[in-house]
C-alpha positions as a LaTeX table, in Angstrom:
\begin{tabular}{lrrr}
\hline
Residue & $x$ (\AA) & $y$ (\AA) & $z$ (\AA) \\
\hline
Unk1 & 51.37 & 140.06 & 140.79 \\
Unk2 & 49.70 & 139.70 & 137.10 \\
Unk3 & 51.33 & 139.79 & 134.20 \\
Unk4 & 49.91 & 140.42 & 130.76 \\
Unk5 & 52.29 & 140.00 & 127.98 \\
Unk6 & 51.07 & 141.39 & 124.74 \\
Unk7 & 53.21 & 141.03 & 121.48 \\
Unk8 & 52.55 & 139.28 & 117.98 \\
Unk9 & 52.48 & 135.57 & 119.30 \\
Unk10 & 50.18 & 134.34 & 116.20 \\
Unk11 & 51.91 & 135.52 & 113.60 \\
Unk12 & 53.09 & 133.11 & 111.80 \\
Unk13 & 57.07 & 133.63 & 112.04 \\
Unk14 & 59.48 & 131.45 & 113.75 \\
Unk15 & 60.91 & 134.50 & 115.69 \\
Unk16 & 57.27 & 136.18 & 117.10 \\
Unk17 & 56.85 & 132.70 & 118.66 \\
Unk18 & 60.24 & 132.09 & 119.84 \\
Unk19 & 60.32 & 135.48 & 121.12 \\
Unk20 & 57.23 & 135.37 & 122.89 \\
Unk21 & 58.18 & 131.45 & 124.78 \\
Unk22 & 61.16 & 132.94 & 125.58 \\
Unk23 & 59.79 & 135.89 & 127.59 \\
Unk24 & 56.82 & 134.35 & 129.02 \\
Unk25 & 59.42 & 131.41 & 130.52 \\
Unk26 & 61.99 & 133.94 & 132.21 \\
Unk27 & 59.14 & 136.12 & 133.48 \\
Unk28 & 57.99 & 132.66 & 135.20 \\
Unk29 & 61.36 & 131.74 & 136.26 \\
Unk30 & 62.29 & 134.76 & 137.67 \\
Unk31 & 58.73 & 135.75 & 139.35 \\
Unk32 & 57.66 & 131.66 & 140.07 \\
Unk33 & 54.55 & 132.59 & 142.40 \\
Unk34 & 53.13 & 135.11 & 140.23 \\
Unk35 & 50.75 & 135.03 & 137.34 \\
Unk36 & 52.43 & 135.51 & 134.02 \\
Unk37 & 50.12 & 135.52 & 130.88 \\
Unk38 & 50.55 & 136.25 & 126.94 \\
Unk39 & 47.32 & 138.04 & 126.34 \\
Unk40 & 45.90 & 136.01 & 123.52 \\
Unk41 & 45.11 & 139.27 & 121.22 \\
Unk42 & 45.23 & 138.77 & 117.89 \\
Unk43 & 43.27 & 140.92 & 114.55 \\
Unk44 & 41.45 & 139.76 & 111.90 \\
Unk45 & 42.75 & 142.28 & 109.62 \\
Unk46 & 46.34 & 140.85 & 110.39 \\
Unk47 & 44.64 & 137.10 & 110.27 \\
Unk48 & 43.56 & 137.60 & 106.78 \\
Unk49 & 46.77 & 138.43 & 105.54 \\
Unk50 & 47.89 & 134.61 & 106.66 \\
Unk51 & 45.41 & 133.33 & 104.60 \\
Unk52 & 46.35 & 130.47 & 101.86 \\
Unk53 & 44.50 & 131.70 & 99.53 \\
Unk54 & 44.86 & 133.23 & 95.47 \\
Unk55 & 42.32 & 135.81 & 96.78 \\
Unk56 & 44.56 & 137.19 & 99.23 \\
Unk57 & 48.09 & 136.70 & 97.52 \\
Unk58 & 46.97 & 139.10 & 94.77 \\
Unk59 & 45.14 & 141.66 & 96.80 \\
Unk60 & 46.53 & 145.06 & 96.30 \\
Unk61 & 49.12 & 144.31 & 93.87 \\
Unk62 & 50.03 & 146.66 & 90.79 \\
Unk63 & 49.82 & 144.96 & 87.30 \\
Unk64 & 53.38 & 144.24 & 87.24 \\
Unk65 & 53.59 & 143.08 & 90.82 \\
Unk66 & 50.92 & 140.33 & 89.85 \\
Unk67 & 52.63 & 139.23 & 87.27 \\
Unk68 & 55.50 & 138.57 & 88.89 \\
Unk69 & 53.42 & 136.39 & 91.39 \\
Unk70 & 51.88 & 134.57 & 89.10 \\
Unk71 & 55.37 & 133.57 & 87.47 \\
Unk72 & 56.43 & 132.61 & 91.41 \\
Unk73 & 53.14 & 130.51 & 91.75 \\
Unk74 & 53.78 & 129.13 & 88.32 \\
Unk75 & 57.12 & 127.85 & 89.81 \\
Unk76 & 55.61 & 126.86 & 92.80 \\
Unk77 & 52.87 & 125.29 & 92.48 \\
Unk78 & 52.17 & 123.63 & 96.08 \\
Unk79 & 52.75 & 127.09 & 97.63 \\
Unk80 & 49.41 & 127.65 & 99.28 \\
Unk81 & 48.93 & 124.02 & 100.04 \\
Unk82 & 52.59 & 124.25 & 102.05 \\
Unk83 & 51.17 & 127.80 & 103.27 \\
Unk84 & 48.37 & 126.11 & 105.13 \\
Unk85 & 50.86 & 123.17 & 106.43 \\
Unk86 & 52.59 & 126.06 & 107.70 \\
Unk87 & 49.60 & 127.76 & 109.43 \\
Unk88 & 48.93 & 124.38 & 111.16 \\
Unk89 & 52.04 & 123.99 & 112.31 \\
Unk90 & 52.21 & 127.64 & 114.01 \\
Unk91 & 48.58 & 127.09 & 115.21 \\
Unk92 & 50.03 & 123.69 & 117.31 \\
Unk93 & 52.54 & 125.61 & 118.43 \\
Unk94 & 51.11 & 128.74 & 119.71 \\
Unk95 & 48.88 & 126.57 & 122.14 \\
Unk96 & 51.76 & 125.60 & 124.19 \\
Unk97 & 52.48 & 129.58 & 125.02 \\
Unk98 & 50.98 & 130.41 & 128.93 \\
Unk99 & 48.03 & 132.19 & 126.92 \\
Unk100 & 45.43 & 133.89 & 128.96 \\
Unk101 & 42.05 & 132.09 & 129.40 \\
Unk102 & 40.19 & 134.40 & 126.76 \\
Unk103 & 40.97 & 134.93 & 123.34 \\
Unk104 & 40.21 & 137.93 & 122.12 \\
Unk105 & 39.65 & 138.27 & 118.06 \\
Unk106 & 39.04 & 141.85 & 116.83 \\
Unk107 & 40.20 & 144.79 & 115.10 \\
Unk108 & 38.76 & 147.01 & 117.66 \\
Unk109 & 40.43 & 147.91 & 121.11 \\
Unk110 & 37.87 & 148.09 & 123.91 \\
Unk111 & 37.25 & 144.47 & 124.68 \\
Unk112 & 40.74 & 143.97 & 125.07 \\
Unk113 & 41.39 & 147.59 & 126.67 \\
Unk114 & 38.38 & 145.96 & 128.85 \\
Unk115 & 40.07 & 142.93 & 129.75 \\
Unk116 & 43.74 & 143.91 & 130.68 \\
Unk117 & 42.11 & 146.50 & 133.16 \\
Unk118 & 40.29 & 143.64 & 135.27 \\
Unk119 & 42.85 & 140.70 & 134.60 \\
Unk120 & 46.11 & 142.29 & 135.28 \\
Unk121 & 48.60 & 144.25 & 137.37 \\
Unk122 & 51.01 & 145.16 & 135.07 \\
Unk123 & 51.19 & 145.25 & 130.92 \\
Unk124 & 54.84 & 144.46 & 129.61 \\
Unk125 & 54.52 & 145.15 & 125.83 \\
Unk126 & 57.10 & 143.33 & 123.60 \\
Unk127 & 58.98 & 142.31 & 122.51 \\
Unk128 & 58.86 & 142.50 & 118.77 \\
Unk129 & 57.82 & 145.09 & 116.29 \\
Unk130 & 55.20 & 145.74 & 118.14 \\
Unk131 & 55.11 & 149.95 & 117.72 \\
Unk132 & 55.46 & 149.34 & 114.17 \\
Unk133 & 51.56 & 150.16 & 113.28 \\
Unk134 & 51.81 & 149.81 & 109.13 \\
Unk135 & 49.16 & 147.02 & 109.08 \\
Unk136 & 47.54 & 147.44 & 112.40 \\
Unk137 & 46.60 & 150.77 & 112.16 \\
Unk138 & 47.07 & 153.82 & 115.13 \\
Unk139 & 45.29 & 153.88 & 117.80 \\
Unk140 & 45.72 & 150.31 & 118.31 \\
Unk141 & 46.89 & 148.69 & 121.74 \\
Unk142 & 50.24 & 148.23 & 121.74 \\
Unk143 & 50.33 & 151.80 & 122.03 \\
Unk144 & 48.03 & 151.76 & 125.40 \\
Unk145 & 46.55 & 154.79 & 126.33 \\
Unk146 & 45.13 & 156.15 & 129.38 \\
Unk147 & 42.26 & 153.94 & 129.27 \\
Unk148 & 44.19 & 150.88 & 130.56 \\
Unk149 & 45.12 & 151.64 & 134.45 \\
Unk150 & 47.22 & 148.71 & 135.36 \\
Unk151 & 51.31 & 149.69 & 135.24 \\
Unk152 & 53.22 & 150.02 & 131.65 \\
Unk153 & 55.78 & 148.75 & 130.71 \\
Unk154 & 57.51 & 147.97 & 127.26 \\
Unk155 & 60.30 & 145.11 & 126.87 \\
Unk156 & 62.76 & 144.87 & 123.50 \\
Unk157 & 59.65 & 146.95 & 121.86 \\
Unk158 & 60.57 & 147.45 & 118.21 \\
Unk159 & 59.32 & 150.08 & 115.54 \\
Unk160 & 61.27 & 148.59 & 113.40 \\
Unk161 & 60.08 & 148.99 & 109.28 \\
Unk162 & 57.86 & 151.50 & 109.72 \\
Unk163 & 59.86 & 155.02 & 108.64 \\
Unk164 & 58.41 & 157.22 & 111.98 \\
Unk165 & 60.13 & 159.97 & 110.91 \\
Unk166 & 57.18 & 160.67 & 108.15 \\
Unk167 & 54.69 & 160.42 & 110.39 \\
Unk168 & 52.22 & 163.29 & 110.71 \\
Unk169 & 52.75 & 165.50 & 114.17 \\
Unk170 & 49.41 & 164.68 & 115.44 \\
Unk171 & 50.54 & 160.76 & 115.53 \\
Unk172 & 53.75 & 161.59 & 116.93 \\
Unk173 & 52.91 & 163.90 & 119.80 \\
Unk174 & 50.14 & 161.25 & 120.67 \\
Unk175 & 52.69 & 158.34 & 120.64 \\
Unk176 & 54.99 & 160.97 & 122.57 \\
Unk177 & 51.97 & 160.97 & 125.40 \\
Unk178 & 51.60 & 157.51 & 125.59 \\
Unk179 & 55.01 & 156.32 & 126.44 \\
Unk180 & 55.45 & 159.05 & 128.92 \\
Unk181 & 52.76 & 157.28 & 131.01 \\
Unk182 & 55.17 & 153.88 & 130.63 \\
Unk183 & 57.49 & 152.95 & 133.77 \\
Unk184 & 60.36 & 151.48 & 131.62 \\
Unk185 & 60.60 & 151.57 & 128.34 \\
Unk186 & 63.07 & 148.89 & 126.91 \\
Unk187 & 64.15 & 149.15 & 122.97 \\
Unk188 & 65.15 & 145.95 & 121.01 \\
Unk189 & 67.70 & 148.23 & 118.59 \\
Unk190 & 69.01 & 152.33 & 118.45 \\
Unk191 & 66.60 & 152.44 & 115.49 \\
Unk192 & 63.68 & 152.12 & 118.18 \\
Unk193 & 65.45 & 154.33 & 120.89 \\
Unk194 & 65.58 & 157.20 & 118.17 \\
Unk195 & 61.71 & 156.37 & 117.73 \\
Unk196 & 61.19 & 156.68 & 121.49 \\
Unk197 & 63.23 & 160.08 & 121.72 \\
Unk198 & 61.18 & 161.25 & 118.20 \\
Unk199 & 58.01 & 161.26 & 119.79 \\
Unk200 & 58.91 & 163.87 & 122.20 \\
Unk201 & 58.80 & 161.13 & 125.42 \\
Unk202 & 60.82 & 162.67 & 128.02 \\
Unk203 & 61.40 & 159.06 & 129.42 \\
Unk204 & 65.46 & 157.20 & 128.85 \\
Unk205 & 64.58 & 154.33 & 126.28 \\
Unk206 & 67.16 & 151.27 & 127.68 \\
Unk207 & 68.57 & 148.56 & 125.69 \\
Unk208 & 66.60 & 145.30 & 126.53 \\
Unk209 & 67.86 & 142.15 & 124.44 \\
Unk210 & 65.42 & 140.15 & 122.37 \\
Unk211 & 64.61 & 137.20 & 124.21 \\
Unk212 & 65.78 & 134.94 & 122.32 \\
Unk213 & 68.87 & 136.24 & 123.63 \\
Unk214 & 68.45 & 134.67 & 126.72 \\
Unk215 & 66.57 & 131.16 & 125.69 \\
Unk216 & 67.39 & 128.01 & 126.79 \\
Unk217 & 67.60 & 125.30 & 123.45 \\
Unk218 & 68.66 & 122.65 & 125.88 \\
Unk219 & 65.08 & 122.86 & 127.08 \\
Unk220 & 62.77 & 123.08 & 124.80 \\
Unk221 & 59.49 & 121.31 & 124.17 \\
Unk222 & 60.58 & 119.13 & 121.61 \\
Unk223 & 61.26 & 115.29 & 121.14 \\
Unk224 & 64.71 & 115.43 & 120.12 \\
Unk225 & 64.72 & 112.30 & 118.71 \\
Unk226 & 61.19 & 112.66 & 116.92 \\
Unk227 & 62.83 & 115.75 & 115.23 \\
Unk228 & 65.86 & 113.36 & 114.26 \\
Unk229 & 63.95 & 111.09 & 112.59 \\
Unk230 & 61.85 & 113.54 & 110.61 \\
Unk231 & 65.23 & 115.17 & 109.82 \\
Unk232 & 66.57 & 111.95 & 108.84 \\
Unk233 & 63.03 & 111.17 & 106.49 \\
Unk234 & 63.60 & 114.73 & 104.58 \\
Unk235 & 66.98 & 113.34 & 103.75 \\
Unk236 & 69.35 & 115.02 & 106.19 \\
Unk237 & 72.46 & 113.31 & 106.76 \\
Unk238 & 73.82 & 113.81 & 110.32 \\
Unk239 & 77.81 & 112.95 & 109.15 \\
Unk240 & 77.97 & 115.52 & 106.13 \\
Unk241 & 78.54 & 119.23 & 107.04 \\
Unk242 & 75.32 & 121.08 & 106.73 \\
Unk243 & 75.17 & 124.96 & 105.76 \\
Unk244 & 71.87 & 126.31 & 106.60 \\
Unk245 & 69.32 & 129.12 & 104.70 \\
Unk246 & 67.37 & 131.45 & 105.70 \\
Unk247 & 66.80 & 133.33 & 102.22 \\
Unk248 & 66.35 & 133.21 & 98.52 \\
Unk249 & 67.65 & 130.68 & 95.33 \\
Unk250 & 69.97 & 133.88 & 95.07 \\
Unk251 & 71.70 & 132.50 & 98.00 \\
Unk252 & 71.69 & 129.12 & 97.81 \\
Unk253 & 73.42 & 129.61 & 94.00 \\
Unk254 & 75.65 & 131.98 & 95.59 \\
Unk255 & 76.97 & 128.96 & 98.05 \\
Unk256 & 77.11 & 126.47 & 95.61 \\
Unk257 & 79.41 & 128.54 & 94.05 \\
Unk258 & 81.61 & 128.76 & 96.73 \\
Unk259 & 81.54 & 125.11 & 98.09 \\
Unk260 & 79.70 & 122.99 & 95.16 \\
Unk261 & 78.30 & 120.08 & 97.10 \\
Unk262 & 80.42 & 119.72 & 100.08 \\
Unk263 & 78.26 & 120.80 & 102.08 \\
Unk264 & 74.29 & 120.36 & 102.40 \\
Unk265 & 72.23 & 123.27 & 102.05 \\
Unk266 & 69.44 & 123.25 & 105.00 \\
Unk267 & 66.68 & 125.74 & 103.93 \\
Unk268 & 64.81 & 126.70 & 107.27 \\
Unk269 & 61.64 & 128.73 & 107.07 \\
Unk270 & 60.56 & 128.95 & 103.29 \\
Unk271 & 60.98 & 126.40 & 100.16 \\
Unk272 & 63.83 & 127.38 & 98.39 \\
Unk273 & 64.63 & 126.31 & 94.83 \\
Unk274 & 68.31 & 124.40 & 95.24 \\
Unk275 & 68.67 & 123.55 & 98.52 \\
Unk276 & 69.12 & 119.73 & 99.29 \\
Unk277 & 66.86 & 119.64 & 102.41 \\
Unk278 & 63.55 & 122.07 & 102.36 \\
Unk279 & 62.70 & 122.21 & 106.48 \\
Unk280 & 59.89 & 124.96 & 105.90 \\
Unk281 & 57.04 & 122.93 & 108.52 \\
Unk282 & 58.98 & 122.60 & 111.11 \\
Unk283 & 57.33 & 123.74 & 114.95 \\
Unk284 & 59.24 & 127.06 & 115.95 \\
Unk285 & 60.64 & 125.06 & 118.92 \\
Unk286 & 62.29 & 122.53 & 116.38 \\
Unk287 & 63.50 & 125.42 & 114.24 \\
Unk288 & 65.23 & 127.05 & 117.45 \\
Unk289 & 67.06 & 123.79 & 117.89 \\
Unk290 & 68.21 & 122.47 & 114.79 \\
Unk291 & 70.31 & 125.57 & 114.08 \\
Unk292 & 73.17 & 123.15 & 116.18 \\
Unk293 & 73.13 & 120.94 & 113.26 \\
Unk294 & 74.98 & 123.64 & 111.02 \\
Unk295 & 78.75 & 124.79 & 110.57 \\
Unk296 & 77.37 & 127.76 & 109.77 \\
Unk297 & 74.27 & 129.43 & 109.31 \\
Unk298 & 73.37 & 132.55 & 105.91 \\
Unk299 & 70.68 & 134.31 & 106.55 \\
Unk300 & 68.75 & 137.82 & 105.53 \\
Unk301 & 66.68 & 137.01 & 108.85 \\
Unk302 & 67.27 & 138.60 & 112.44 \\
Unk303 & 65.90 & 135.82 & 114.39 \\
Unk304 & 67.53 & 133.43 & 111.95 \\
Unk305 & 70.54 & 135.09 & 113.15 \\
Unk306 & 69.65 & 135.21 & 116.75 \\
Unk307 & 69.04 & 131.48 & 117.14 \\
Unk308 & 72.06 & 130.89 & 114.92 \\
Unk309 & 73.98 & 132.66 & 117.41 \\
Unk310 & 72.43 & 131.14 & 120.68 \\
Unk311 & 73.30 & 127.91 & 119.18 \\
Unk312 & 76.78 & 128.66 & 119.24 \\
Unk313 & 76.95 & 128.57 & 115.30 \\
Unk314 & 78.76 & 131.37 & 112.93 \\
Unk315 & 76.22 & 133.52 & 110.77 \\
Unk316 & 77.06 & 135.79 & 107.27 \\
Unk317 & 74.19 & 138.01 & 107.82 \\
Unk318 & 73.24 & 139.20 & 104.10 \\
Unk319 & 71.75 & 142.87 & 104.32 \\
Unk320 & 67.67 & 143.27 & 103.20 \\
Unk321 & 67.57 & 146.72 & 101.17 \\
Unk322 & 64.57 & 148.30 & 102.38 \\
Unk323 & 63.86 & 151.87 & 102.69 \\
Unk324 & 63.69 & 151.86 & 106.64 \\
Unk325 & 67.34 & 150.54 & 106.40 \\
Unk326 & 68.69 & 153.39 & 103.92 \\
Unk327 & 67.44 & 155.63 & 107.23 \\
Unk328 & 67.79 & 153.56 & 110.15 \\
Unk329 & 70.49 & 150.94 & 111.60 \\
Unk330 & 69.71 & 147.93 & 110.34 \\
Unk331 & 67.88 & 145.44 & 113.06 \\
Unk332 & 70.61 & 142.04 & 112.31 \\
Unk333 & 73.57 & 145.03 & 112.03 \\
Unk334 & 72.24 & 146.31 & 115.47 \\
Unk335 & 72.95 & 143.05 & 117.18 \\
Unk336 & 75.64 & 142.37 & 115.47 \\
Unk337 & 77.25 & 145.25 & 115.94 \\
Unk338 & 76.72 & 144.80 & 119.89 \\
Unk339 & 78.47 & 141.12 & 119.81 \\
Unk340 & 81.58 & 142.96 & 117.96 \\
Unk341 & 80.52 & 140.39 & 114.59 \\
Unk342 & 79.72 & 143.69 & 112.83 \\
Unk343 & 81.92 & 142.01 & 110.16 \\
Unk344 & 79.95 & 139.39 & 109.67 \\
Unk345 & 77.06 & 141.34 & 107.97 \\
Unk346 & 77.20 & 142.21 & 104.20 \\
Unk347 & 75.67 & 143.79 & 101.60 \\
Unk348 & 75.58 & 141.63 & 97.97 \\
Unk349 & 73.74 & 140.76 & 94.82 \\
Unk350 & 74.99 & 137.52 & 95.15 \\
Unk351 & 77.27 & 137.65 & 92.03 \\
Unk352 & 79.68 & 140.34 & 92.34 \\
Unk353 & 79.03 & 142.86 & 95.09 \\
Unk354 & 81.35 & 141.83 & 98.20 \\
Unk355 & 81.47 & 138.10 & 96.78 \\
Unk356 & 84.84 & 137.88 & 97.24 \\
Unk357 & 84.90 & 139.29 & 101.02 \\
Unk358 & 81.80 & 136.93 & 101.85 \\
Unk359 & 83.98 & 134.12 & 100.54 \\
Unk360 & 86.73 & 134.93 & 102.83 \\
Unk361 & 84.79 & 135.10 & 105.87 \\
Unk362 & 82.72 & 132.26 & 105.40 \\
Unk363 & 85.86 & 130.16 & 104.74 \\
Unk364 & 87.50 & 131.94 & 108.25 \\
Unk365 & 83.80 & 131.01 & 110.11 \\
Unk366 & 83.94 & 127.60 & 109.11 \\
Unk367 & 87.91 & 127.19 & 109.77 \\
Unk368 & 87.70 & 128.51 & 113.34 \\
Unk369 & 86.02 & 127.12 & 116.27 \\
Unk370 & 84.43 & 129.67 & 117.62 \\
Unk371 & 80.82 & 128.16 & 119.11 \\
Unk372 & 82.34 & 129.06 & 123.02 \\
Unk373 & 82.98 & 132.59 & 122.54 \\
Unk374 & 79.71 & 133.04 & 120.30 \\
Unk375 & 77.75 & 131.81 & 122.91 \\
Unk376 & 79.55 & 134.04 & 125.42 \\
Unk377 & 78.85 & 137.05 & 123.89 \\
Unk378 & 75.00 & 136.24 & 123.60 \\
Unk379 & 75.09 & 135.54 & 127.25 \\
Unk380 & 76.56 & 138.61 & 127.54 \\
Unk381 & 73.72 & 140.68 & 125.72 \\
Unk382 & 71.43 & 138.72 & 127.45 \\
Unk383 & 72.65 & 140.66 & 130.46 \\
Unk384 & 70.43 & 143.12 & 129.72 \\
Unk385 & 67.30 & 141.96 & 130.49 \\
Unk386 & 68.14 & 142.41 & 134.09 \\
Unk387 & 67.61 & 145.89 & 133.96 \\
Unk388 & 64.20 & 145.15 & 133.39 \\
Unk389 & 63.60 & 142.11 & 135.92 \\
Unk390 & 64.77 & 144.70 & 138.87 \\
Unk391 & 61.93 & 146.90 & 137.22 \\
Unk392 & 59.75 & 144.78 & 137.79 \\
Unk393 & 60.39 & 143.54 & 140.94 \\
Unk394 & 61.16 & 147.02 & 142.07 \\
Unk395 & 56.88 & 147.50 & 141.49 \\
Unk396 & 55.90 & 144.17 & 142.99 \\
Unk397 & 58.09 & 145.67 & 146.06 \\
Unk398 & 56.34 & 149.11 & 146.17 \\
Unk399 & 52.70 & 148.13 & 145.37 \\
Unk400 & 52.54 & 145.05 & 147.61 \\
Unk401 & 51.33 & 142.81 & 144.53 \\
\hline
\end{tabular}
């Protein structure tokens, strides 16, 4: 049997790459003697928007929005040189996916529509936002069409950001007719299933976890003690109690307020202003597993809070207003909500709005061991990738692969 994994493996985002590893090594584990594969597709059009440059960070802002970027570049000076650390980093890291011996590099489809037809058996697509098609454009091949033959199937597939229910009826009777022709279609979150059931597909969308659900950070391919020492040269001091970040200043003033300096404020992902360590170029792998280090992890991020969680380590999940989320279940609430932590999830402005409440339940999280029982109830919602591992081998089974 061939497998073809296609999902956003090169962006460049901790979670798309942790994601990805994490599929890709189940799929192996569970199916050892068959070929599993992340088809190395990737678009210049979604390339150029990674690009370090002053070109790019201005393109197709409004007066006032480039203003306000040129005050943020103003305070951060080193941002593009960091921004092309960062690209090296995820470029390193990518490379040690199972990609497929071809890369292919274009904003059209039929090379790649081409190449899954005489490479592979079977197409899982996922997990990720992958049906959200706001920069990719539709047609594009995440939605696969009729022109690919092999079998379809979708894992933890996500819409999520894109608000479907404006879509004309031409795109959404189209997307409708292409998931019918899928064999399973597994949804990340309910905001995706109501996608699924929008389009007019006839077929049950089923809760499949994100991956990262199920990942092993006992085994990942790191140096642990190489990471140690690099933690130990940014300053990180292994016997003070460490909060980490995944957000803005907004939050890390918001926690000194609460604690002062009794803890040290971690910020993973991006620089930001006030935290004592800045781990923004680290490998995804190392990101995964330093998330142990922490009493407890804030975060605006849902793979920030997935990883927090598969660590065994307490998360306040602060809400991200966007329009999709005024409509939709929020992705981090989703999860959440699943693991019974729906409590741990806020909405703030970081000075009045629910301060007090956050206090309180930050003080509880860091009061109470809980890292057993967290990591229970991710094993639990990992559970649900089996669903789609007897799909799977229910195929190999009835096409002899």
């Amino acid at each position: 049997m061939r497998i073809g994994i296609l999902t956003f493996h090169r962006s460049v985002n901790n979670g798309a790459v942790m994601q990805c590893y994490a599929l890709s090594k189940r799929l192996k584990q569970d199916f050892p003697c068959d070929v599993i594969e992340v088809i190395d597709y990737h678009m210049p059009r979604v390339e150029r928007g990674y690009s370090a440059t002053i070109t790019q960070y201005f393109k197709g802002s409004s007066p006032i929005l480039i203003l306000k970027k040129a005050y943020h570049l103003l305070r951060e000076p080193n941002m593009f040189k960091k921004a092309r650390k960062r690209n090296a980093v995820f470029k390193n890291a990518v490379s040690k996916l199972p990609l497929s011996s071809n890369s292919i590099f274009d904003d059209g489809d039929d090379a790649i529509v081409n190449y899954i037809n005489s490479h592979y058996d079977i197409l899982v697509v996922g997990s990720d936002a992958v049906w959200n098609y706001i920069i990719r454009g539709f047609p594009n091949t995440y939605f696969p069409d009729e022109r690919i033959k092999c079998h379809k199937l979708s894992y933890a597939a996500s819409c999520y950001g894109m608000e479907f229910l404006n879509c004309p009826k031409e795109i959404r009777m189209r997307i409708g007719q292409i998931l019918e022709e899928f064999e399973f279609i597994g949804v990340r979150d309910t905001a995706t299933d109501d996608f699924v059931k929008w389009s007019g597909c006839t077929k049950t969308p089923v809760h499949t976890c994100d991956p990262t659900a199920f990942l092993d950070v006992d085994d990942l391919p790191i140096d642990v003690n190489r990471l140690n020492e690099k933690l130990i040269r940014k300053g990180f001091d292994f016997n003070k109690p460490t909060i980490g970040v995944m957000g803005n200043e907004k939050m890390v003033k918001m926690i000194r307020k609460f604690y002062g300096n009794r803890y040290q404020v971690v910020a993973l992902y991006n620089y930001t202003k006030g935290a004592d360590i800045q781990l923004f170029d680290l490998e995804p792998y190392e990101w995964a597993y330093v998330f142990r280090y922490f009493s407890i992890t804030f975060t605006t991020y849902f793979h920030g809070t997935m990883l927090s969680l598969r660590n065994g380590i307490p998360v306040i999940c602060i809400a991200l207003e966007t329009e999709f989320a005024k409509q939709h279940i929020p992705k981090t609430l989703d999860v959440l909500s699943r693991l019974g932590y729906e409590d741990w999830y806020f909405r703030t402005d970081y000075f009045s709005e629910n301060f007090n409440e956050i206090k309180e339940k930050a003080d509880e999280l860091l009061l109470k061991s809980n890292n057993k029982e967290i990591k229970e109830k991710i094993d639990k919602e990992a559970e649900s990738y089996n669903v789609f591992r007897i799909a799977l081998a229910t195929l190999k089974n009835v096409n002899q692969f």
